PDB file of C-alpha atoms in Angstrom:
ATOM      1  CA  MET A   1     -22.944   2.577 -21.942  1.00 66.00           C
ATOM      2  CA  ILE A   2     -22.049   5.441 -19.839  1.00 77.00           C
ATOM      3  CA  LEU A   3     -21.452   3.362 -16.467  1.00 73.00           C
ATOM      4  CA  LYS A   4     -19.088   1.103 -18.624  1.00 74.00           C
ATOM      5  CA  LEU A   5     -17.332   3.931 -19.753  1.00 79.00           C
ATOM      6  CA  ILE A   6     -16.669   5.092 -16.182  1.00 80.00           C
ATOM      7  CA  LYS A   7     -15.922   2.046 -15.134  1.00 77.00           C
ATOM      8  CA  LYS A   8     -12.984   1.723 -17.751  1.00 80.00           C
ATOM      9  CA  ILE A   9     -11.781   5.083 -16.905  1.00 85.00           C
ATOM     10  CA  LEU A  10     -11.938   4.593 -13.002  1.00 86.00           C
ATOM     11  CA  PHE A  11      -9.908   1.323 -13.314  1.00 85.00           C
ATOM     12  CA  LEU A  12      -7.240   2.875 -15.796  1.00 88.00           C
ATOM     13  CA  PHE A  13      -6.808   5.858 -13.710  1.00 90.00           C
ATOM     14  CA  MET A  14      -6.648   4.107 -10.280  1.00 90.00           C
ATOM     15  CA  THR A  15      -4.377   1.509 -11.717  1.00 90.00           C
ATOM     16  CA  VAL A  16      -1.650   3.986 -13.387  1.00 91.00           C
ATOM     17  CA  LEU A  17      -2.180   6.356 -10.575  1.00 92.00           C
ATOM     18  CA  GLY A  18      -1.423   3.830  -7.898  1.00 92.00           C
ATOM     19  CA  ILE A  19       1.552   2.250  -9.488  1.00 92.00           C
ATOM     20  CA  MET A  20       3.207   5.576 -10.250  1.00 91.00           C
ATOM     21  CA  GLY A  21       2.454   6.525  -6.880  1.00 90.00           C
ATOM     22  CA  ASN A  22       3.937   3.477  -5.083  1.00 92.00           C
ATOM     23  CA  MET A  23       6.906   3.485  -7.342  1.00 91.00           C
ATOM     24  CA  SER A  24       7.717   7.273  -6.835  1.00 87.00           C
ATOM     25  CA  VAL A  25       7.640   6.451  -2.866  1.00 87.00           C
ATOM     26  CA  SER A  26       9.539   3.263  -3.120  1.00 88.00           C
ATOM     27  CA  VAL A  27      12.208   4.930  -5.289  1.00 84.00           C
ATOM     28  CA  ASN A  28      12.297   7.997  -2.731  1.00 82.00           C
ATOM     29  CA  TYR A  29      12.728   5.932   0.400  1.00 83.00           C
ATOM     30  CA  MET A  30      15.244   3.688  -1.481  1.00 82.00           C
ATOM     31  CA  PHE A  31      17.383   6.858  -2.164  1.00 75.00           C
ATOM     32  CA  SER A  32      17.039   7.856   1.395  1.00 72.00           C
ATOM     33  CA  CYS A  33      18.153   4.406   2.903  1.00 71.00           C
ATOM     34  CA  TRP A  34      21.017   4.504   0.372  1.00 70.00           C
ATOM     35  CA  GLY A  35      22.034   8.041   1.180  1.00 60.00           C
ATOM     36  CA  SER A  36      21.805   8.101   4.863  1.00 62.00           C
ATOM     37  CA  PRO A  37      24.190   6.084   7.084  1.00 60.00           C
ATOM     38  CA  GLU A  38      21.505   5.206   9.396  1.00 64.00           C
ATOM     39  CA  LYS A  39      18.790   3.304   8.007  1.00 70.00           C
ATOM     40  CA  LYS A  40      15.339   3.829   9.318  1.00 80.00           C
ATOM     41  CA  PRO A  41      12.768   1.239   9.990  1.00 85.00           C
ATOM     42  CA  VAL A  42       9.924   3.132   8.900  1.00 87.00           C
ATOM     43  CA  HIS A  43      11.459   3.807   5.462  1.00 86.00           C
ATOM     44  CA  LEU A  44      11.898   0.156   4.954  1.00 90.00           C
ATOM     45  CA  ILE A  45       8.467  -0.715   5.978  1.00 91.00           C
ATOM     46  CA  LEU A  46       7.190   1.810   3.878  1.00 91.00           C
ATOM     47  CA  ILE A  47       9.381   0.325   0.886  1.00 92.00           C
ATOM     48  CA  HIS A  48       7.794  -3.089   1.472  1.00 93.00           C
ATOM     49  CA  LEU A  49       4.453  -1.613   1.582  1.00 93.00           C
ATOM     50  CA  ALA A  50       4.604   0.332  -1.682  1.00 93.00           C
ATOM     51  CA  PHE A  51       6.010  -2.806  -3.224  1.00 94.00           C
ATOM     52  CA  THR A  52       2.955  -5.211  -1.855  1.00 95.00           C
ATOM     53  CA  ASN A  53       0.806  -2.063  -3.150  1.00 94.00           C
ATOM     54  CA  THR A  54       2.268  -2.509  -6.545  1.00 94.00           C
ATOM     55  CA  VAL A  55       1.790  -6.132  -6.761  1.00 94.00           C
ATOM     56  CA  ILE A  56      -1.731  -5.786  -5.756  1.00 93.00           C
ATOM     57  CA  LEU A  57      -2.423  -3.011  -8.434  1.00 92.00           C
ATOM     58  CA  LEU A  58      -0.612  -5.036 -11.312  1.00 91.00           C
ATOM     59  CA  ALA A  59      -2.373  -8.494 -10.043  1.00 89.00           C
ATOM     60  CA  LYS A  60      -5.859  -7.187  -9.428  1.00 86.00           C
ATOM     61  CA  GLY A  61      -5.939  -3.731 -11.209  1.00 85.00           C
ATOM     62  CA  LEU A  62      -4.349  -4.403 -14.512  1.00 85.00           C
ATOM     63  CA  PRO A  63      -6.562  -7.611 -15.482  1.00 82.00           C
ATOM     64  CA  LYS A  64      -9.794  -5.781 -14.224  1.00 81.00           C
ATOM     65  CA  THR A  65      -8.521  -2.928 -16.447  1.00 81.00           C
ATOM     66  CA  ILE A  66      -8.064  -4.981 -19.299  1.00 81.00           C
ATOM     67  CA  VAL A  67     -11.429  -6.747 -18.971  1.00 76.00           C
ATOM     68  CA  ALA A  68     -13.356  -3.476 -18.447  1.00 73.00           C
ATOM     69  CA  PHE A  69     -11.978  -2.544 -22.166  1.00 76.00           C
ATOM     70  CA  GLY A  70     -13.505  -5.677 -23.240  1.00 71.00           C
ATOM     71  CA  LEU A  71     -10.708  -8.272 -23.554  1.00 72.00           C
ATOM     72  CA  ARG A  72     -11.845 -11.593 -21.931  1.00 67.00           C
ATOM     73  CA  ASN A  73     -10.372 -14.565 -21.292  1.00 65.00           C
ATOM     74  CA  PHE A  74      -6.755 -13.349 -21.959  1.00 66.00           C
ATOM     75  CA  LEU A  75      -5.624 -15.576 -18.953  1.00 72.00           C
ATOM     76  CA  ASP A  76      -5.179 -19.423 -19.101  1.00 75.00           C
ATOM     77  CA  ASP A  77      -5.347 -21.697 -16.023  1.00 76.00           C
ATOM     78  CA  SER A  78      -1.960 -21.064 -14.635  1.00 80.00           C
ATOM     79  CA  GLY A  79      -2.159 -17.511 -15.258  1.00 80.00           C
ATOM     80  CA  CYS A  80      -5.208 -17.352 -13.258  1.00 82.00           C
ATOM     81  CA  LYS A  81      -3.960 -19.219 -10.601  1.00 84.00           C
ATOM     82  CA  ILE A  82      -0.328 -17.158 -10.507  1.00 87.00           C
ATOM     83  CA  ILE A  83      -2.503 -13.667 -10.405  1.00 87.00           C
ATOM     84  CA  VAL A  84      -5.345 -14.215  -7.992  1.00 87.00           C
ATOM     85  CA  TYR A  85      -2.586 -15.947  -5.472  1.00 89.00           C
ATOM     86  CA  LEU A  86      -0.151 -13.158  -5.667  1.00 91.00           C
ATOM     87  CA  GLU A  87      -3.017 -10.649  -5.063  1.00 90.00           C
ATOM     88  CA  ARG A  88      -4.525 -12.407  -1.892  1.00 90.00           C
ATOM     89  CA  VAL A  89      -0.907 -12.758  -0.892  1.00 93.00           C
ATOM     90  CA  ALA A  90      -0.181  -8.906  -1.471  1.00 93.00           C
ATOM     91  CA  HIS A  91      -3.391  -7.921   0.301  1.00 92.00           C
ATOM     92  CA  GLY A  92      -2.358  -9.815   3.440  1.00 92.00           C
ATOM     93  CA  LEU A  93       1.077  -8.609   3.356  1.00 94.00           C
ATOM     94  CA  SER A  94      -0.366  -5.121   2.923  1.00 93.00           C
ATOM     95  CA  LEU A  95      -2.639  -5.555   6.215  1.00 93.00           C
ATOM     96  CA  CYS A  96       0.764  -6.962   7.835  1.00 94.00           C
ATOM     97  CA  ALA A  97       3.046  -4.313   6.792  1.00 93.00           C
ATOM     98  CA  SER A  98       0.510  -1.607   7.961  1.00 93.00           C
ATOM     99  CA  SER A  99       0.051  -2.873  11.151  1.00 94.00           C
ATOM    100  CA  LEU A 100       3.651  -2.903  11.734  1.00 93.00           C
ATOM    101  CA  LEU A 101       4.248   0.527  10.369  1.00 92.00           C
ATOM    102  CA  THR A 102       1.991   1.866  13.017  1.00 93.00           C
ATOM    103  CA  VAL A 103       3.291  -0.158  16.355  1.00 92.00           C
ATOM    104  CA  VAL A 104       6.841   0.866  14.999  1.00 91.00           C
ATOM    105  CA  GLN A 105       6.134   4.387  14.937  1.00 89.00           C
ATOM    106  CA  ALA A 106       4.192   4.129  17.984  1.00 89.00           C
ATOM    107  CA  ILE A 107       7.650   2.585  19.735  1.00 89.00           C
ATOM    108  CA  ILE A 108       9.650   5.306  17.932  1.00 86.00           C
ATOM    109  CA  ILE A 109       7.258   8.265  19.521  1.00 84.00           C
ATOM    110  CA  SER A 110       7.210   6.592  23.056  1.00 84.00           C
ATOM    111  CA  PRO A 111       8.497   8.804  26.078  1.00 82.00           C
ATOM    112  CA  ARG A 112      12.008   7.832  26.779  1.00 75.00           C
ATOM    113  CA  ALA A 113      10.722   6.633  30.633  1.00 72.00           C
ATOM    114  CA  SER A 114       8.321   4.309  28.899  1.00 73.00           C
ATOM    115  CA  GLY A 115       8.691   0.593  28.859  1.00 72.00           C
ATOM    116  CA  TRP A 116       7.850   0.187  25.085  1.00 74.00           C
ATOM    117  CA  ARG A 117      11.174   2.331  24.440  1.00 71.00           C
ATOM    118  CA  MET A 118      12.910  -0.578  25.010  1.00 76.00           C
ATOM    119  CA  LEU A 119      11.368  -2.290  22.086  1.00 77.00           C
ATOM    120  CA  ARG A 120      12.676   0.473  19.622  1.00 79.00           C
ATOM    121  CA  PRO A 121      14.336  -1.623  16.705  1.00 77.00           C
ATOM    122  CA  LYS A 122      17.918  -0.443  16.869  1.00 75.00           C
ATOM    123  CA  SER A 123      18.733  -1.085  13.252  1.00 75.00           C
ATOM    124  CA  ALA A 124      16.524  -1.491   9.987  1.00 73.00           C
ATOM    125  CA  TRP A 125      17.688  -4.683   9.441  1.00 79.00           C
ATOM    126  CA  HIS A 126      15.965  -5.863  12.924  1.00 84.00           C
ATOM    127  CA  ILE A 127      12.612  -5.953  10.887  1.00 88.00           C
ATOM    128  CA  LEU A 128      13.708  -7.891   8.355  1.00 89.00           C
ATOM    129  CA  PRO A 129      12.538 -11.369  10.164  1.00 91.00           C
ATOM    130  CA  PHE A 130       9.219  -9.896  10.708  1.00 92.00           C
ATOM    131  CA  PHE A 131       9.044  -9.495   6.797  1.00 93.00           C
ATOM    132  CA  LEU A 132      10.170 -13.082   6.113  1.00 94.00           C
ATOM    133  CA  PHE A 133       7.427 -14.053   8.745  1.00 94.00           C
ATOM    134  CA  PHE A 134       4.884 -12.246   6.847  1.00 94.00           C
ATOM    135  CA  TRP A 135       5.618 -13.617   3.490  1.00 94.00           C
ATOM    136  CA  LEU A 136       5.575 -17.257   4.722  1.00 94.00           C
ATOM    137  CA  PHE A 137       2.558 -17.211   6.588  1.00 92.00           C
ATOM    138  CA  SER A 138       0.605 -15.081   3.680  1.00 92.00           C
ATOM    139  CA  ALA A 139       2.034 -17.223   1.303  1.00 92.00           C
ATOM    140  CA  LEU A 140       1.082 -20.660   3.233  1.00 91.00           C
ATOM    141  CA  ILE A 141      -2.725 -19.418   4.333  1.00 90.00           C
ATOM    142  CA  ASN A 142      -3.683 -18.806   0.477  1.00 87.00           C
ATOM    143  CA  MET A 143      -2.201 -22.117  -0.882  1.00 86.00           C
ATOM    144  CA  ASN A 144      -5.886 -23.448  -1.055  1.00 81.00           C
ATOM    145  CA  LEU A 145      -6.347 -20.935  -3.645  1.00 79.00           C
ATOM    146  CA  ILE A 146      -4.064 -23.110  -5.949  1.00 77.00           C
ATOM    147  CA  ASN A 147      -6.664 -25.581  -6.227  1.00 76.00           C
ATOM    148  CA  SER A 148      -9.738 -23.295  -6.213  1.00 76.00           C
ATOM    149  CA  ILE A 149      -9.405 -21.004  -9.169  1.00 77.00           C
ATOM    150  CA  THR A 150      -9.503 -21.793 -12.713  1.00 73.00           C
ATOM    151  CA  SER A 151      -9.813 -19.727 -15.923  1.00 68.00           C
ATOM    152  CA  THR A 152     -13.021 -18.983 -17.639  1.00 62.00           C
ATOM    153  CA  ARG A 153     -11.449 -20.188 -20.796  1.00 59.00           C
ATOM    154  CA  LEU A 154     -12.715 -23.690 -19.980  1.00 55.00           C
ATOM    155  CA  ASN A 155     -15.908 -25.060 -21.635  1.00 46.00           C
ATOM    156  CA  ILE A 156     -17.925 -25.263 -18.539  1.00 47.00           C
ATOM    157  CA  SER A 157     -21.580 -23.649 -18.384  1.00 42.00           C
ATOM    158  CA  GLN A 158     -21.360 -21.744 -15.008  1.00 44.00           C
ATOM    159  CA  PHE A 159     -18.323 -19.679 -16.162  1.00 41.00           C
ATOM    160  CA  LYS A 160     -20.631 -18.008 -19.179  1.00 38.00           C
ATOM    161  CA  THR A 161     -22.014 -15.425 -17.138  1.00 37.00           C
ATOM    162  CA  ASP A 162     -18.962 -14.750 -15.501  1.00 42.00           C
ATOM    163  CA  SER A 163     -17.264 -11.311 -16.470  1.00 47.00           C
ATOM    164  CA  ASN A 164     -14.045 -12.199 -14.968  1.00 62.00           C
ATOM    165  CA  ASN A 165     -11.158 -14.008 -16.177  1.00 67.00           C
ATOM    166  CA  CYS A 166     -10.803 -16.598 -13.489  1.00 74.00           C
ATOM    167  CA  TYR A 167     -13.406 -18.196 -11.633  1.00 71.00           C
ATOM    168  CA  PHE A 168     -13.416 -19.089  -7.863  1.00 72.00           C
ATOM    169  CA  MET A 169     -14.607 -22.546  -6.946  1.00 72.00           C
ATOM    170  CA  LEU A 170     -15.723 -22.983  -3.146  1.00 68.00           C
ATOM    171  CA  PRO A 171     -13.204 -25.145  -1.249  1.00 68.00           C
ATOM    172  CA  SER A 172     -14.046 -28.350   0.726  1.00 69.00           C
ATOM    173  CA  GLN A 173     -15.558 -28.011   4.397  1.00 73.00           C
ATOM    174  CA  LYS A 174     -12.362 -29.469   5.823  1.00 75.00           C
ATOM    175  CA  ILE A 175     -10.058 -26.774   3.849  1.00 74.00           C
ATOM    176  CA  LYS A 176     -12.262 -23.910   4.560  1.00 72.00           C
ATOM    177  CA  GLY A 177     -12.546 -25.058   8.220  1.00 78.00           C
ATOM    178  CA  ILE A 178      -8.880 -24.428   8.844  1.00 79.00           C
ATOM    179  CA  VAL A 179      -8.252 -21.667   6.278  1.00 80.00           C
ATOM    180  CA  LEU A 180     -11.005 -19.414   7.297  1.00 82.00           C
ATOM    181  CA  PRO A 181     -10.243 -19.223  11.245  1.00 86.00           C
ATOM    182  CA  LEU A 182      -6.464 -18.449  10.468  1.00 86.00           C
ATOM    183  CA  MET A 183      -7.599 -15.671   8.247  1.00 88.00           C
ATOM    184  CA  VAL A 184     -10.041 -14.379  10.904  1.00 87.00           C
ATOM    185  CA  LEU A 185      -7.197 -14.814  13.423  1.00 90.00           C
ATOM    186  CA  ARG A 186      -4.799 -12.572  11.193  1.00 90.00           C
ATOM    187  CA  ASP A 187      -6.955  -9.812  10.683  1.00 90.00           C
ATOM    188  CA  ALA A 188      -8.037  -9.602  14.130  1.00 92.00           C
ATOM    189  CA  VAL A 189      -4.337  -9.719  15.567  1.00 93.00           C
ATOM    190  CA  PHE A 190      -3.169  -7.195  13.139  1.00 93.00           C
ATOM    191  CA  GLN A 191      -6.033  -4.916  13.161  1.00 92.00           C
ATOM    192  CA  GLY A 192      -6.047  -5.033  17.020  1.00 93.00           C
ATOM    193  CA  ALA A 193      -2.302  -4.005  17.199  1.00 93.00           C
ATOM    194  CA  MET A 194      -2.932  -1.338  14.485  1.00 93.00           C
ATOM    195  CA  GLY A 195      -5.948   0.265  16.519  1.00 92.00           C
ATOM    196  CA  GLY A 196      -4.009  -0.164  19.810  1.00 92.00           C
ATOM    197  CA  ALA A 197      -0.760   1.476  18.253  1.00 91.00           C
ATOM    198  CA  SER A 198      -3.023   4.265  16.579  1.00 91.00           C
ATOM    199  CA  GLY A 199      -4.923   4.809  19.718  1.00 91.00           C
ATOM    200  CA  TYR A 200      -1.754   5.226  21.768  1.00 89.00           C
ATOM    201  CA  MET A 201      -0.501   7.892  19.030  1.00 89.00           C
ATOM    202  CA  VAL A 202      -3.141   9.672  19.381  1.00 88.00           C
ATOM    203  CA  PHE A 203      -2.857  10.040  23.106  1.00 88.00           C
ATOM    204  CA  LEU A 204       0.662  10.998  22.543  1.00 84.00           C
ATOM    205  CA  LEU A 205      -0.261  13.445  19.847  1.00 84.00           C
ATOM    206  CA  TYR A 206      -2.895  15.269  22.076  1.00 82.00           C
ATOM    207  CA  LYS A 207      -0.230  15.524  25.085  1.00 82.00           C
ATOM    208  CA  HIS A 208       2.185  17.289  22.580  1.00 73.00           C
ATOM    209  CA  HIS A 209      -0.760  19.546  21.460  1.00 71.00           C
ATOM    210  CA  GLN A 210      -1.398  20.579  24.792  1.00 75.00           C
ATOM    211  CA  HIS A 211       2.176  20.974  25.393  1.00 68.00           C
ATOM    212  CA  VAL A 212       2.449  23.393  22.459  1.00 66.00           C
ATOM    213  CA  LEU A 213      -0.589  25.589  23.647  1.00 66.00           C
ATOM    214  CA  TYR A 214       1.207  25.875  26.696  1.00 59.00           C
ATOM    215  CA  LEU A 215       4.419  27.335  24.915  1.00 60.00           C
ATOM    216  CA  GLN A 216       2.381  29.348  22.790  1.00 59.00           C
ATOM    217  CA  ASN A 217       0.626  31.026  25.717  1.00 61.00           C
ATOM    218  CA  SER A 218       4.014  31.338  27.296  1.00 57.00           C
ATOM    219  CA  LYS A 219       5.327  33.298  24.173  1.00 55.00           C
ATOM    220  CA  LEU A 220       8.049  30.722  23.515  1.00 55.00           C
ATOM    221  CA  LEU A 221       8.821  29.224  20.005  1.00 53.00           C
ATOM    222  CA  TYR A 222       8.312  25.346  19.721  1.00 56.00           C
ATOM    223  CA  ARG A 223       8.706  23.166  16.551  1.00 60.00           C
ATOM    224  CA  THR A 224       7.224  19.830  16.039  1.00 61.00           C
ATOM    225  CA  PRO A 225       9.788  17.055  16.094  1.00 68.00           C
ATOM    226  CA  PRO A 226       9.914  14.809  12.764  1.00 69.00           C
ATOM    227  CA  GLU A 227       9.040  11.832  14.726  1.00 71.00           C
ATOM    228  CA  LEU A 228       5.793  13.299  15.764  1.00 74.00           C
ATOM    229  CA  ARG A 229       4.948  14.543  12.021  1.00 76.00           C
ATOM    230  CA  ALA A 230       6.003  11.076  10.903  1.00 78.00           C
ATOM    231  CA  ALA A 231       3.338   9.739  13.386  1.00 81.00           C
ATOM    232  CA  GLN A 232       0.684  12.042  11.999  1.00 81.00           C
ATOM    233  CA  SER A 233       1.297  10.736   8.483  1.00 83.00           C
ATOM    234  CA  VAL A 234       1.267   7.177   9.753  1.00 86.00           C
ATOM    235  CA  LEU A 235      -2.063   7.716  11.257  1.00 88.00           C
ATOM    236  CA  LEU A 236      -3.637   9.485   8.240  1.00 88.00           C
ATOM    237  CA  LEU A 237      -2.312   6.046   6.494  1.00 88.00           C
ATOM    238  CA  MET A 238      -4.056   3.953   9.055  1.00 91.00           C
ATOM    239  CA  PHE A 239      -7.345   5.877   8.855  1.00 90.00           C
ATOM    240  CA  CYS A 240      -7.157   5.627   5.015  1.00 90.00           C
ATOM    241  CA  PHE A 241      -6.531   1.681   5.330  1.00 91.00           C
ATOM    242  CA  VAL A 242      -9.337   1.279   8.082  1.00 90.00           C
ATOM    243  CA  PHE A 243     -11.820   3.077   5.990  1.00 91.00           C
ATOM    244  CA  PHE A 244     -11.124   0.887   2.705  1.00 90.00           C
ATOM    245  CA  TYR A 245     -10.971  -2.398   4.333  1.00 89.00           C
ATOM    246  CA  TRP A 246     -14.314  -1.854   6.463  1.00 89.00           C
ATOM    247  CA  THR A 247     -15.979  -0.418   3.563  1.00 88.00           C
ATOM    248  CA  ASP A 248     -15.186  -3.132   1.339  1.00 85.00           C
ATOM    249  CA  CYS A 249     -16.165  -5.938   4.316  1.00 84.00           C
ATOM    250  CA  ALA A 250     -19.772  -3.810   4.187  1.00 84.00           C
ATOM    251  CA  PHE A 251     -20.085  -4.523   0.676  1.00 81.00           C
ATOM    252  CA  SER A 252     -18.721  -8.255   0.406  1.00 78.00           C
ATOM    253  CA  LEU A 253     -21.235  -8.536   3.325  1.00 79.00           C
ATOM    254  CA  ILE A 254     -24.320  -7.008   1.469  1.00 79.00           C
ATOM    255  CA  LEU A 255     -23.583  -8.799  -1.489  1.00 74.00           C
ATOM    256  CA  SER A 256     -23.253 -12.463   0.362  1.00 72.00           C
ATOM    257  CA  LEU A 257     -26.589 -11.815   1.973  1.00 74.00           C
ATOM    258  CA  SER A 258     -28.450 -10.429  -1.208  1.00 69.00           C
ATOM    259  CA  SER A 259     -30.139 -13.005  -3.216  1.00 58.00           C
ATOM    260  CA  LYS A 260     -30.140 -10.775  -6.341  1.00 61.00           C
ATOM    261  CA  ASP A 261     -27.330 -10.373  -8.760  1.00 57.00           C
ATOM    262  CA  ASN A 262     -26.360  -6.949  -7.988  1.00 61.00           C
ATOM    263  CA  THR A 263     -24.177  -5.417 -10.425  1.00 60.00           C
ATOM    264  CA  LEU A 264     -24.074  -2.002  -9.219  1.00 63.00           C
ATOM    265  CA  MET A 265     -22.788  -3.105  -6.017  1.00 66.00           C
ATOM    266  CA  VAL A 266     -20.219  -5.416  -7.657  1.00 66.00           C
ATOM    267  CA  ASN A 267     -18.292  -2.876  -9.488  1.00 70.00           C
ATOM    268  CA  PRO A 268     -17.801  -0.403  -6.727  1.00 78.00           C
ATOM    269  CA  ARG A 269     -16.496  -3.262  -4.351  1.00 78.00           C
ATOM    270  CA  GLU A 270     -14.005  -3.870  -7.117  1.00 78.00           C
ATOM    271  CA  LEU A 271     -12.670  -0.465  -6.842  1.00 81.00           C
ATOM    272  CA  LEU A 272     -12.797  -0.181  -3.120  1.00 84.00           C
ATOM    273  CA  THR A 273     -10.175  -3.359  -3.112  1.00 84.00           C
ATOM    274  CA  LEU A 274      -7.824  -0.837  -5.199  1.00 88.00           C
ATOM    275  CA  GLY A 275      -8.650   1.943  -3.022  1.00 89.00           C
ATOM    276  CA  TYR A 276      -5.773   1.732  -0.184  1.00 91.00           C
ATOM    277  CA  ALA A 277      -3.383   0.955  -3.093  1.00 91.00           C
ATOM    278  CA  THR A 278      -3.791   3.418  -5.197  1.00 91.00           C
ATOM    279  CA  PHE A 279      -4.258   6.380  -2.442  1.00 90.00           C
ATOM    280  CA  SER A 280      -2.257   5.437   0.405  1.00 89.00           C
ATOM    281  CA  PRO A 281       1.035   6.458  -1.679  1.00 88.00           C
ATOM    282  CA  LEU A 282      -0.548   9.871  -2.145  1.00 87.00           C
ATOM    283  CA  VAL A 283      -1.206  10.205   1.293  1.00 86.00           C
ATOM    284  CA  LEU A 284       2.493   9.900   1.928  1.00 83.00           C
ATOM    285  CA  ILE A 285       3.418  12.308  -1.140  1.00 80.00           C
ATOM    286  CA  HIS A 286       1.012  15.051   0.273  1.00 77.00           C
ATOM    287  CA  ARG A 287       2.613  14.553   4.193  1.00 71.00           C
ATOM    288  CA  ASP A 288       5.992  14.188   3.031  1.00 68.00           C
ATOM    289  CA  GLY A 289       7.386  17.457   1.837  1.00 61.00           C
ATOM    290  CA  LEU A 290      10.900  15.818   1.048  1.00 53.00           C
ATOM    291  CA  LEU A 291       9.342  13.564  -1.545  1.00 59.00           C
ATOM    292  CA  VAL A 292       7.992  16.278  -3.664  1.00 60.00           C
ATOM    293  CA  GLU A 293      10.962  18.401  -3.127  1.00 62.00           C
ATOM    294  CA  ARG A 294      13.421  15.378  -4.113  1.00 62.00           C
ATOM    295  CA  TRP A 295      11.433  14.880  -7.212  1.00 62.00           C
ATOM    296  CA  HIS A 296      11.603  18.589  -7.721  1.00 64.00           C
ATOM    297  CA  VAL A 297      15.427  18.900  -7.756  1.00 63.00           C
ATOM    298  CA  GLN A 298      15.715  15.482  -9.817  1.00 62.00           C
ATOM    299  CA  TRP A 299      13.127  17.258 -12.729  1.00 67.00           C
ATOM    300  CA  GLU A 300      15.546  20.405 -12.417  1.00 69.00           C
ATOM    301  CA  LYS A 301      18.386  18.587 -12.963  1.00 68.00           C
ATOM    302  CA  LEU A 302      17.307  16.344 -15.910  1.00 68.00           C
ATOM    303  CA  ARG A 303      15.849  19.819 -17.479  1.00 72.00           C
ATOM    304  CA  LYS A 304      19.270  21.390 -17.251  1.00 73.00           C
ATOM    305  CA  CYS A 305      20.723  18.286 -18.611  1.00 67.00           C
ATOM    306  CA  LEU A 306      18.381  18.438 -21.780  1.00 70.00           C
ATOM    307  CA  LEU A 307      18.982  22.005 -22.256  1.00 73.00           C
ATOM    308  CA  PHE A 308      22.623  21.497 -22.430  1.00 66.00           C
ATOM    309  CA  ILE A 309      22.526  18.728 -24.679  1.00 68.00           C
ATOM    310  CA  CYS A 310      20.274  20.679 -26.886  1.00 67.00           C
ATOM    311  CA  SER A 311      22.283  23.645 -26.654  1.00 67.00           C
ATOM    312  CA  THR A 312      25.907  22.492 -27.227  1.00 62.00           C
ATOM    313  CA  ARG A 313      27.744  20.125 -29.933  1.00 50.00           C
ATOM    314  CA  LYS A 314      30.533  19.155 -27.564  1.00 49.00           C
ATOM    315  CA  LYS A 315      31.501  15.347 -27.245  1.00 47.00           C
ATOM    316  CA  LYS A 316      29.648  12.871 -25.516  1.00 48.00           C
ATOM    317  CA  LEU A 317      32.024  12.742 -22.650  1.00 46.00           C
ATOM    318  CA  SER A 318      31.298  16.151 -21.615  1.00 50.00           C
ATOM    319  CA  VAL A 319      27.530  15.705 -21.671  1.00 47.00           C
ATOM    320  CA  LEU A 320      28.022  12.810 -19.468  1.00 47.00           C
ATOM    321  CA  GLN A 321      30.138  14.525 -17.011  1.00 51.00           C
ATOM    322  CA  TYR A 322      27.547  17.562 -17.121  1.00 48.00           C
ATOM    323  CA  CYS A 323      24.598  15.127 -16.593  1.00 51.00           C
ATOM    324  CA  GLY A 324      26.177  13.297 -13.987  1.00 51.00           C
TER     325      GLY A 324
END
């Protein structure tokens, strides 16, 4: 009973917190791109990453939260196919966007004399073809789910013990032989790129740290450039991704090798699938002081507007002019 209550609270907390955090990050960087004459590629990638995380939480976290509170079989067959398909596509997009973010940030902070500097995007719109490729690739690689997912509403005996709304049927060996290698190749390529770019950034940040120590010993004032502070945030974000990804893989491997029905292992794994989508925006909010500052400014503006409305009985036009 206590475990079920904890499960309800955790799913609800992670889903609501993640959606609010990703929406805050997305809106913040949208305002930054809208108000700035120079669109930063990193901001566009972060908007895309926040959007994919929101899709994961809506497609995975929200149904799991509803099931945890006791409402089962609320999705029909079409609903199951759409929800599971969107969740799998969004997970693939999250990996691709995280890898692209790391590579682009590593290129941005690379020295001017480095050959990597030539690959730096001259405009934020130059990375849009990557987004198009990621969407097409993730959509095609998960097409087999449309025929492999069905609702537990169906009167089939193997669904009765399933606590979820949707049931995954094993694909044929031919489809499995095509899709599984593509998924493994995708994960290997993008995580390899992420790891290489992260290692390169760690090396550059170490050199910068040594330079700062030298200047401090020489009693010279030196401030960390914004690009390097952004690189530190991206590295923290990537460590967060790697932790949740490989922990989820470890739980999945244990469950696949276990012959027993281990419910205590299933529940943590379900929470781990939401971990990166929930906590990655919190990392950005914590690291990006401008995000907190901007929302504080907006809150102060709203508070003054409400105080003005409550303290005056002037015409509606005057109120709109003040609050605008």
